[in-house]
């Protein structure tokens, strides 16, 4: 009987007209965005060659400019003003002498500071070669021209983490929220529909209330999972079409497979933490218009941990409160994927959080089942929690 209930709930939600239309529209938007993105990115990816002009006096800099990927034209004794008057004018003209050059620009293209740095590197290289310094020393001196620094503050340490991992963690938390919200909306609506039409009275003559609720949780969960997988496949297809991710090999190169596995596990936990409890809460009302109150509370219970995880990411990912909440069921499904993606948590911590989340699933499912069993047949009245627990006692 459980299989029949699961199949009915799965088909009812997955093949509903609203769900099919939403899937078709979303996939069409994804694919359309991918096609548009391909054209835009192709235009943006066309490399713009930097063009310089050198005079007779600065001609010795030409080979060093070409080594930096610059296209160079020798204009002889032509003045910079005359060069820029041409339709095919270069980005910059190097006047003065090879030892003390001067950069002329016409305020188009890259900032003039970039052209100055290119010219500076060419000038330094030219002077070093004239000084008969060994090539090894020349390369070291040129490298010293572009010194870098490393900031060891917490924010800087966060910036040095795996960008793809952090992005995957945030996207994963968003997917978990979406799946949870879909379940929180789908299960209560189905429960109240059956209760208001009194169909549930007939169904419960052949099956236990807990079995009926379990079938709804699994059936709706399967439909939600298939729907979201379709969205993800559509989004990945759009990314592939646009050329942002030319192949799945990129995922392997950035080492993101463990993060994706972790996200998938938390999707399951995130859904089941809320699902059965949502069904139990929904059974306390008999009309769809009375469902808004309990539904709003469940939605806020999902949104608050998600926003805390995302907005606390950059400034507080190493903070004690962030670490503690990442082990609390209801919060962990959003905090842990982000911490794992940011290399702030290993598999040992994840396993502990899995165990706590599994315990929460058992307790909340049992609580939801008790509420459901003691409320589902009370038609026409809004059942209070005090009545349920008084009866249970």
CSV table of C-alpha atoms in Angstrom, one decimal:
chain,number,residue,atom,x,y,z
A,1,UNK,CA,0.0,0.0,0.0
A,2,UNK,CA,2.9,2.3,0.7
A,3,UNK,CA,4.1,1.9,-2.8
A,4,UNK,CA,0.7,2.9,-4.2
A,5,UNK,CA,0.6,6.0,-2.1
A,6,UNK,CA,4.2,7.0,-3.1
A,7,UNK,CA,3.3,6.5,-6.8
A,8,UNK,CA,0.1,8.5,-6.5
A,9,UNK,CA,1.7,11.4,-4.8
A,10,UNK,CA,4.7,11.3,-7.1
A,11,UNK,CA,2.6,11.4,-10.3
A,12,UNK,CA,0.1,13.9,-9.0
A,13,UNK,CA,2.8,16.5,-8.3
A,14,UNK,CA,5.2,15.8,-11.0
A,15,UNK,CA,2.7,15.6,-13.9
A,16,UNK,CA,0.5,18.4,-12.7
A,17,UNK,CA,-0.1,21.1,-15.3
A,18,UNK,CA,1.5,23.8,-13.2
A,19,UNK,CA,4.6,21.8,-12.6
A,20,UNK,CA,5.0,20.8,-16.3
A,21,UNK,CA,4.5,24.4,-17.4
A,22,UNK,CA,7.0,25.7,-14.8
A,23,UNK,CA,9.6,23.1,-15.9
A,24,UNK,CA,9.1,23.9,-19.6
A,25,UNK,CA,9.3,27.7,-19.0
A,26,UNK,CA,12.4,27.4,-16.8
A,27,UNK,CA,14.3,25.1,-19.2
A,28,UNK,CA,13.4,27.4,-22.1
A,29,UNK,CA,14.7,30.4,-20.2
A,30,UNK,CA,17.9,28.6,-19.3
A,31,UNK,CA,18.6,27.4,-22.9
A,32,UNK,CA,17.7,30.8,-24.3
A,33,UNK,CA,20.1,32.5,-21.8
A,34,UNK,CA,22.8,30.0,-22.9
A,35,UNK,CA,22.4,30.9,-26.6
A,36,UNK,CA,22.4,34.6,-25.9
A,37,UNK,CA,25.4,34.2,-23.5
A,38,UNK,CA,27.3,32.4,-26.2
A,39,UNK,CA,27.0,35.3,-28.6
A,40,UNK,CA,27.8,37.9,-26.0
A,41,UNK,CA,30.8,35.9,-24.6
A,42,UNK,CA,32.1,35.3,-28.1
A,43,UNK,CA,32.2,39.0,-28.7
A,44,UNK,CA,33.7,39.7,-25.4
A,45,UNK,CA,36.4,37.0,-25.7
A,46,UNK,CA,37.7,38.5,-29.0
A,47,UNK,CA,41.2,39.7,-27.8
A,48,UNK,CA,42.0,43.3,-28.4
A,49,UNK,CA,45.6,43.7,-29.5
A,50,UNK,CA,47.4,46.6,-27.9
A,51,UNK,CA,48.9,48.8,-30.6
A,52,UNK,CA,51.9,51.1,-29.9
A,53,UNK,CA,53.8,53.5,-32.2
A,54,UNK,CA,57.5,54.2,-31.7
A,55,UNK,CA,59.5,57.0,-33.2
A,56,UNK,CA,63.0,56.9,-34.6
A,57,UNK,CA,64.4,57.7,-31.1
A,58,UNK,CA,62.4,55.1,-29.3
A,59,UNK,CA,62.7,52.3,-31.9
A,60,UNK,CA,65.2,50.3,-29.7
A,61,UNK,CA,62.2,49.5,-27.4
A,62,UNK,CA,60.3,47.8,-30.2
A,63,UNK,CA,61.5,44.2,-29.6
A,64,UNK,CA,60.9,44.4,-25.9
A,65,UNK,CA,57.4,45.7,-26.5
A,66,UNK,CA,56.6,42.8,-28.9
A,67,UNK,CA,57.8,40.4,-26.2
A,68,UNK,CA,54.9,41.7,-24.1
A,69,UNK,CA,52.4,41.0,-26.9
A,70,UNK,CA,52.1,44.5,-28.1
A,71,UNK,CA,51.7,45.3,-31.8
A,72,UNK,CA,54.3,47.9,-32.7
A,73,UNK,CA,54.5,50.4,-35.6
A,74,UNK,CA,57.5,52.6,-36.4
A,75,UNK,CA,56.2,56.0,-37.4
A,76,UNK,CA,59.7,57.6,-37.9
A,77,UNK,CA,59.7,61.3,-37.3
A,78,UNK,CA,55.9,61.7,-37.3
A,79,UNK,CA,54.6,63.7,-34.3
A,80,UNK,CA,52.1,62.1,-31.9
A,81,UNK,CA,49.4,64.6,-32.9
A,82,UNK,CA,49.7,63.5,-36.5
A,83,UNK,CA,49.6,59.8,-35.6
A,84,UNK,CA,46.4,60.2,-33.6
A,85,UNK,CA,44.8,62.1,-36.4
A,86,UNK,CA,44.7,58.9,-38.5
A,87,UNK,CA,41.7,56.6,-38.5
A,88,UNK,CA,43.8,53.6,-37.6
A,89,UNK,CA,45.6,55.4,-34.8
A,90,UNK,CA,47.4,53.2,-32.2
A,91,UNK,CA,46.6,53.1,-28.5
A,92,UNK,CA,49.7,55.0,-27.5
A,93,UNK,CA,52.8,56.7,-29.1
A,94,UNK,CA,56.1,56.4,-27.3
A,95,UNK,CA,58.1,59.6,-27.8
A,96,UNK,CA,61.2,61.0,-26.1
A,97,UNK,CA,64.2,58.7,-26.2
A,98,UNK,CA,64.7,55.0,-25.5
A,99,UNK,CA,66.4,55.8,-22.2
A,100,UNK,CA,63.8,58.4,-21.1
A,101,UNK,CA,60.6,57.7,-23.1
A,102,UNK,CA,57.3,59.6,-22.8
A,103,UNK,CA,53.9,58.0,-23.4
A,104,UNK,CA,51.3,59.8,-25.4
A,105,UNK,CA,47.7,58.6,-25.4
A,106,UNK,CA,44.4,59.7,-26.8
A,107,UNK,CA,42.1,58.7,-23.9
A,108,UNK,CA,40.6,55.7,-25.6
A,109,UNK,CA,41.2,52.0,-24.9
A,110,UNK,CA,42.9,50.9,-21.6
A,111,UNK,CA,43.9,53.5,-18.9
A,112,UNK,CA,47.1,55.3,-19.7
A,113,UNK,CA,48.7,53.8,-16.5
A,114,UNK,CA,48.6,50.4,-18.2
A,115,UNK,CA,50.5,51.8,-21.2
A,116,UNK,CA,53.0,53.4,-18.9
A,117,UNK,CA,53.7,50.1,-17.1
A,118,UNK,CA,54.3,48.4,-20.5
A,119,UNK,CA,56.7,51.1,-21.6
A,120,UNK,CA,58.4,51.1,-18.2
A,121,UNK,CA,59.1,47.3,-18.4
A,122,UNK,CA,60.4,47.7,-22.0
A,123,UNK,CA,62.7,50.6,-20.9
A,124,UNK,CA,64.1,48.7,-17.9
A,125,UNK,CA,64.7,45.6,-20.0
A,126,UNK,CA,66.5,47.7,-22.7
A,127,UNK,CA,68.8,49.4,-20.1
A,128,UNK,CA,69.6,46.0,-18.5
A,129,UNK,CA,70.6,44.5,-21.8
A,130,UNK,CA,72.8,47.5,-22.6
A,131,UNK,CA,74.5,47.0,-19.2
A,132,UNK,CA,75.7,43.5,-20.2
A,133,UNK,CA,73.9,41.9,-17.1
A,134,UNK,CA,73.3,38.2,-17.3
A,135,UNK,CA,69.9,37.1,-18.5
A,136,UNK,CA,69.2,35.4,-15.1
A,137,UNK,CA,69.8,38.7,-13.2
A,138,UNK,CA,67.7,40.6,-15.8
A,139,UNK,CA,64.7,38.3,-15.2
A,140,UNK,CA,65.0,38.6,-11.4
A,141,UNK,CA,65.3,42.4,-11.6
A,142,UNK,CA,62.2,42.5,-13.9
A,143,UNK,CA,60.3,40.3,-11.5
A,144,UNK,CA,61.1,42.7,-8.7
A,145,UNK,CA,59.3,45.4,-10.6
A,146,UNK,CA,56.0,43.7,-9.9
A,147,UNK,CA,56.2,42.8,-6.2
A,148,UNK,CA,53.1,41.4,-4.5
A,149,UNK,CA,51.9,41.2,-0.9
A,150,UNK,CA,49.8,38.8,1.1
A,151,UNK,CA,47.3,39.9,3.7
A,152,UNK,CA,47.0,37.4,6.6
A,153,UNK,CA,43.8,38.8,8.1
A,154,UNK,CA,40.8,36.6,8.4
A,155,UNK,CA,39.1,38.2,5.4
A,156,UNK,CA,42.2,37.8,3.3
A,157,UNK,CA,42.4,34.2,4.4
A,158,UNK,CA,38.8,33.7,3.3
A,159,UNK,CA,39.7,35.3,-0.1
A,160,UNK,CA,42.4,32.7,-0.6
A,161,UNK,CA,40.0,29.8,-0.2
A,162,UNK,CA,38.7,27.7,-3.1
A,163,UNK,CA,36.5,30.1,-5.0
A,164,UNK,CA,34.8,27.3,-7.0
A,165,UNK,CA,34.2,25.4,-3.7
A,166,UNK,CA,32.7,28.5,-2.0
A,167,UNK,CA,30.5,29.2,-5.0
A,168,UNK,CA,29.4,25.6,-5.1
A,169,UNK,CA,28.6,25.6,-1.4
A,170,UNK,CA,26.4,28.7,-1.7
A,171,UNK,CA,24.7,27.4,-4.8
A,172,UNK,CA,24.2,24.1,-3.0
A,173,UNK,CA,22.7,25.8,0.0
A,174,UNK,CA,20.3,27.6,-2.4
A,175,UNK,CA,19.3,24.3,-4.0
A,176,UNK,CA,18.7,22.8,-0.5
A,177,UNK,CA,16.5,25.8,0.3
A,178,UNK,CA,14.6,25.4,-2.9
A,179,UNK,CA,14.0,21.7,-2.4
A,180,UNK,CA,13.0,22.3,1.2
A,181,UNK,CA,10.6,25.1,0.3
A,182,UNK,CA,9.1,22.9,-2.5
A,183,UNK,CA,8.4,20.2,0.1
A,184,UNK,CA,7.1,22.6,2.7
A,185,UNK,CA,4.6,23.9,0.1
A,186,UNK,CA,3.8,20.7,-1.6
A,187,UNK,CA,3.1,18.3,1.3
A,188,UNK,CA,0.8,20.7,3.4
A,189,UNK,CA,-1.3,21.5,0.3
A,190,UNK,CA,-1.8,17.8,-0.4
A,191,UNK,CA,-2.7,17.1,3.2
A,192,UNK,CA,-5.3,19.8,3.4
A,193,UNK,CA,-6.8,19.0,0.0
A,194,UNK,CA,-7.5,15.4,1.2
A,195,UNK,CA,-8.7,16.5,4.6
A,196,UNK,CA,-11.1,19.2,3.3
A,197,UNK,CA,-12.6,16.9,0.8
A,198,UNK,CA,-12.8,14.1,3.4
A,199,UNK,CA,-11.2,11.7,1.0
A,200,UNK,CA,-8.7,11.0,3.8
A,201,UNK,CA,-11.5,9.3,5.8
A,202,UNK,CA,-11.8,6.7,3.1
A,203,UNK,CA,-8.1,6.2,2.6
A,204,UNK,CA,-7.5,5.7,6.4
A,205,UNK,CA,-9.9,2.7,6.4
A,206,UNK,CA,-7.2,0.7,4.5
A,207,UNK,CA,-3.9,2.3,5.7
A,208,UNK,CA,-2.5,3.7,8.9
A,209,UNK,CA,-2.1,7.5,9.2
A,210,UNK,CA,1.7,7.2,9.7
A,211,UNK,CA,2.0,5.1,6.5
A,212,UNK,CA,-0.1,7.7,4.6
A,213,UNK,CA,2.1,10.5,5.8
A,214,UNK,CA,5.3,8.6,4.9
A,215,UNK,CA,3.9,7.9,1.4
A,216,UNK,CA,3.3,11.6,0.9
A,217,UNK,CA,6.7,12.6,2.2
A,218,UNK,CA,8.5,10.1,-0.1
A,219,UNK,CA,6.2,10.7,-3.1
A,220,UNK,CA,6.4,14.5,-3.0
A,221,UNK,CA,10.1,14.3,-2.3
A,222,UNK,CA,10.7,12.2,-5.4
A,223,UNK,CA,8.7,14.6,-7.5
A,224,UNK,CA,10.6,17.6,-6.1
A,225,UNK,CA,13.9,15.9,-6.6
A,226,UNK,CA,13.1,15.0,-10.3
A,227,UNK,CA,11.9,18.6,-10.9
A,228,UNK,CA,15.0,20.2,-9.4
A,229,UNK,CA,17.3,17.8,-11.3
A,230,UNK,CA,15.6,18.9,-14.5
A,231,UNK,CA,16.3,22.5,-13.5
A,232,UNK,CA,19.9,21.7,-12.8
A,233,UNK,CA,20.4,19.8,-16.1
A,234,UNK,CA,18.8,22.8,-17.9
A,235,UNK,CA,21.1,25.2,-16.1
A,236,UNK,CA,24.2,23.1,-16.9
A,237,UNK,CA,23.2,22.8,-20.5
A,238,UNK,CA,22.9,26.6,-20.6
A,239,UNK,CA,26.3,27.0,-19.1
A,240,UNK,CA,27.7,24.5,-21.7
A,241,UNK,CA,26.0,26.2,-24.6
A,242,UNK,CA,27.3,29.6,-23.5
A,243,UNK,CA,30.9,28.3,-23.4
A,244,UNK,CA,31.5,29.2,-19.8
A,245,UNK,CA,32.1,25.6,-19.0
A,246,UNK,CA,33.4,23.8,-22.2
A,247,UNK,CA,33.3,20.4,-20.6
A,248,UNK,CA,32.6,18.5,-17.4
A,249,UNK,CA,36.4,18.1,-17.1
A,250,UNK,CA,36.5,21.6,-15.5
A,251,UNK,CA,34.6,20.2,-12.5
A,252,UNK,CA,37.2,17.5,-12.1
A,253,UNK,CA,40.1,20.0,-12.4
A,254,UNK,CA,38.8,22.2,-9.6
A,255,UNK,CA,38.2,19.2,-7.4
A,256,UNK,CA,34.5,19.9,-6.9
A,257,UNK,CA,33.1,16.3,-6.9
A,258,UNK,CA,33.4,15.8,-3.1
A,259,UNK,CA,31.6,19.1,-2.6
A,260,UNK,CA,28.8,18.0,-5.0
A,261,UNK,CA,28.5,14.7,-3.1
A,262,UNK,CA,28.3,16.5,0.2
A,263,UNK,CA,25.6,18.9,-1.2
A,264,UNK,CA,23.5,15.9,-2.4
A,265,UNK,CA,23.6,14.3,1.0
A,266,UNK,CA,22.5,17.6,2.6
A,267,UNK,CA,19.7,18.0,0.1
A,268,UNK,CA,18.3,14.7,1.4
A,269,UNK,CA,18.7,15.7,5.1
A,270,UNK,CA,17.4,19.2,4.5
A,271,UNK,CA,14.2,17.9,2.9
A,272,UNK,CA,13.4,15.2,5.5
A,273,UNK,CA,14.1,17.5,8.4
A,274,UNK,CA,11.1,19.6,7.4
A,275,UNK,CA,8.9,17.3,5.4
A,276,UNK,CA,7.1,15.0,7.9
A,277,UNK,CA,6.8,17.8,10.4
A,278,UNK,CA,5.3,20.1,7.8
A,279,UNK,CA,2.7,17.4,7.0
A,280,UNK,CA,1.8,17.0,10.6
A,281,UNK,CA,1.4,20.8,11.1
A,282,UNK,CA,-0.8,21.0,8.0
A,283,UNK,CA,-3.1,18.4,9.3
A,284,UNK,CA,-4.1,20.7,12.1
A,285,UNK,CA,-6.2,22.8,9.7
A,286,UNK,CA,-9.1,21.8,7.5
A,287,UNK,CA,-9.2,24.6,4.9
A,288,UNK,CA,-6.6,26.0,2.5
A,289,UNK,CA,-7.2,29.5,3.7
A,290,UNK,CA,-6.2,28.5,7.2
A,291,UNK,CA,-3.0,27.0,6.0
A,292,UNK,CA,-1.2,30.4,5.6
A,293,UNK,CA,-0.3,30.7,9.2
A,294,UNK,CA,1.4,27.4,9.8
A,295,UNK,CA,3.0,27.6,6.3
A,296,UNK,CA,4.5,31.0,7.0
A,297,UNK,CA,6.1,29.7,10.2
A,298,UNK,CA,7.6,26.8,8.3
A,299,UNK,CA,8.9,29.0,5.5
A,300,UNK,CA,10.6,31.3,8.1
A,301,UNK,CA,12.1,28.3,9.8
A,302,UNK,CA,13.8,27.5,6.5
A,303,UNK,CA,14.7,31.0,5.4
A,304,UNK,CA,16.3,32.3,8.6
A,305,UNK,CA,19.1,29.6,8.8
A,306,UNK,CA,19.8,30.0,5.0
A,307,UNK,CA,20.2,33.8,5.2
A,308,UNK,CA,22.4,33.4,8.4
A,309,UNK,CA,24.6,31.0,6.6
A,310,UNK,CA,25.0,33.1,3.4
A,311,UNK,CA,25.3,36.6,5.0
A,312,UNK,CA,27.7,35.3,7.7
A,313,UNK,CA,29.9,33.7,5.1
A,314,UNK,CA,32.6,36.3,4.4
A,315,UNK,CA,32.9,38.0,7.8
A,316,UNK,CA,32.2,35.2,10.2
A,317,UNK,CA,32.9,31.8,8.6
A,318,UNK,CA,35.7,31.2,11.2
A,319,UNK,CA,33.6,32.5,14.1
A,320,UNK,CA,32.6,30.2,16.9
A,321,UNK,CA,28.9,30.9,16.4
A,322,UNK,CA,29.2,29.9,12.7
A,323,UNK,CA,30.9,26.6,13.6
A,324,UNK,CA,28.4,25.8,16.4
A,325,UNK,CA,25.3,26.5,14.3
A,326,UNK,CA,26.8,24.3,11.5
A,327,UNK,CA,26.1,21.3,13.8
A,328,UNK,CA,22.6,22.3,14.8
A,329,UNK,CA,19.9,20.4,12.7
A,330,UNK,CA,17.9,22.9,10.8
A,331,UNK,CA,20.9,25.1,10.4
A,332,UNK,CA,23.5,22.5,9.4
A,333,UNK,CA,22.0,21.8,6.0
A,334,UNK,CA,22.9,25.3,4.9
A,335,UNK,CA,26.1,26.0,7.0
A,336,UNK,CA,27.9,22.7,6.4
A,337,UNK,CA,28.0,22.8,2.6
A,338,UNK,CA,29.4,26.3,2.6
A,339,UNK,CA,32.0,25.4,5.3
A,340,UNK,CA,33.0,22.3,3.4
A,341,UNK,CA,33.3,24.2,0.1
A,342,UNK,CA,35.4,26.9,1.8
A,343,UNK,CA,37.8,24.2,3.2
A,344,UNK,CA,36.7,25.1,6.7
A,345,UNK,CA,35.3,21.7,7.6
A,346,UNK,CA,36.4,18.1,6.8
A,347,UNK,CA,34.6,14.8,6.5
A,348,UNK,CA,34.9,14.0,10.2
A,349,UNK,CA,32.8,17.1,11.1
A,350,UNK,CA,30.4,16.3,8.2
A,351,UNK,CA,29.8,12.8,9.6
A,352,UNK,CA,29.1,14.2,13.0
A,353,UNK,CA,26.6,16.7,11.5
A,354,UNK,CA,25.1,13.9,9.4
A,355,UNK,CA,24.5,11.9,12.6
A,356,UNK,CA,22.8,14.8,14.4
A,357,UNK,CA,20.7,15.6,11.3
A,358,UNK,CA,19.6,11.9,11.1
A,359,UNK,CA,18.6,12.0,14.7
A,360,UNK,CA,16.6,15.2,14.1
A,361,UNK,CA,14.9,13.6,11.1
A,362,UNK,CA,13.8,10.6,13.3
A,363,UNK,CA,12.5,12.9,16.1
A,364,UNK,CA,10.8,15.4,13.9
A,365,UNK,CA,9.2,12.7,11.7
A,366,UNK,CA,7.9,11.0,14.8
A,367,UNK,CA,6.5,14.3,16.1
A,368,UNK,CA,4.9,15.1,12.8
A,369,UNK,CA,3.4,11.6,12.7
A,370,UNK,CA,1.9,12.0,16.1
A,371,UNK,CA,0.4,15.4,15.2
A,372,UNK,CA,-0.9,14.0,11.9
A,373,UNK,CA,-2.5,10.9,13.5
A,374,UNK,CA,-4.3,13.0,16.2
A,375,UNK,CA,-5.4,15.8,13.8
A,376,UNK,CA,-6.2,14.4,10.4
A,377,UNK,CA,-9.7,13.1,11.2
A,378,UNK,CA,-10.7,16.2,13.2
A,379,UNK,CA,-12.7,17.9,10.4
A,380,UNK,CA,-14.0,21.4,10.5
A,381,UNK,CA,-12.0,22.7,13.5
A,382,UNK,CA,-8.5,24.0,13.9
A,383,UNK,CA,-6.6,21.7,16.2
A,384,UNK,CA,-4.3,23.3,18.8
A,385,UNK,CA,-1.0,21.7,19.8
A,386,UNK,CA,-2.1,21.7,23.5
A,387,UNK,CA,-5.1,19.5,22.6
A,388,UNK,CA,-2.8,17.0,20.7
A,389,UNK,CA,-0.2,16.7,23.4
A,390,UNK,CA,-2.9,16.5,26.2
A,391,UNK,CA,-4.5,13.6,24.3
A,392,UNK,CA,-1.1,12.0,23.7
A,393,UNK,CA,-0.3,12.2,27.4
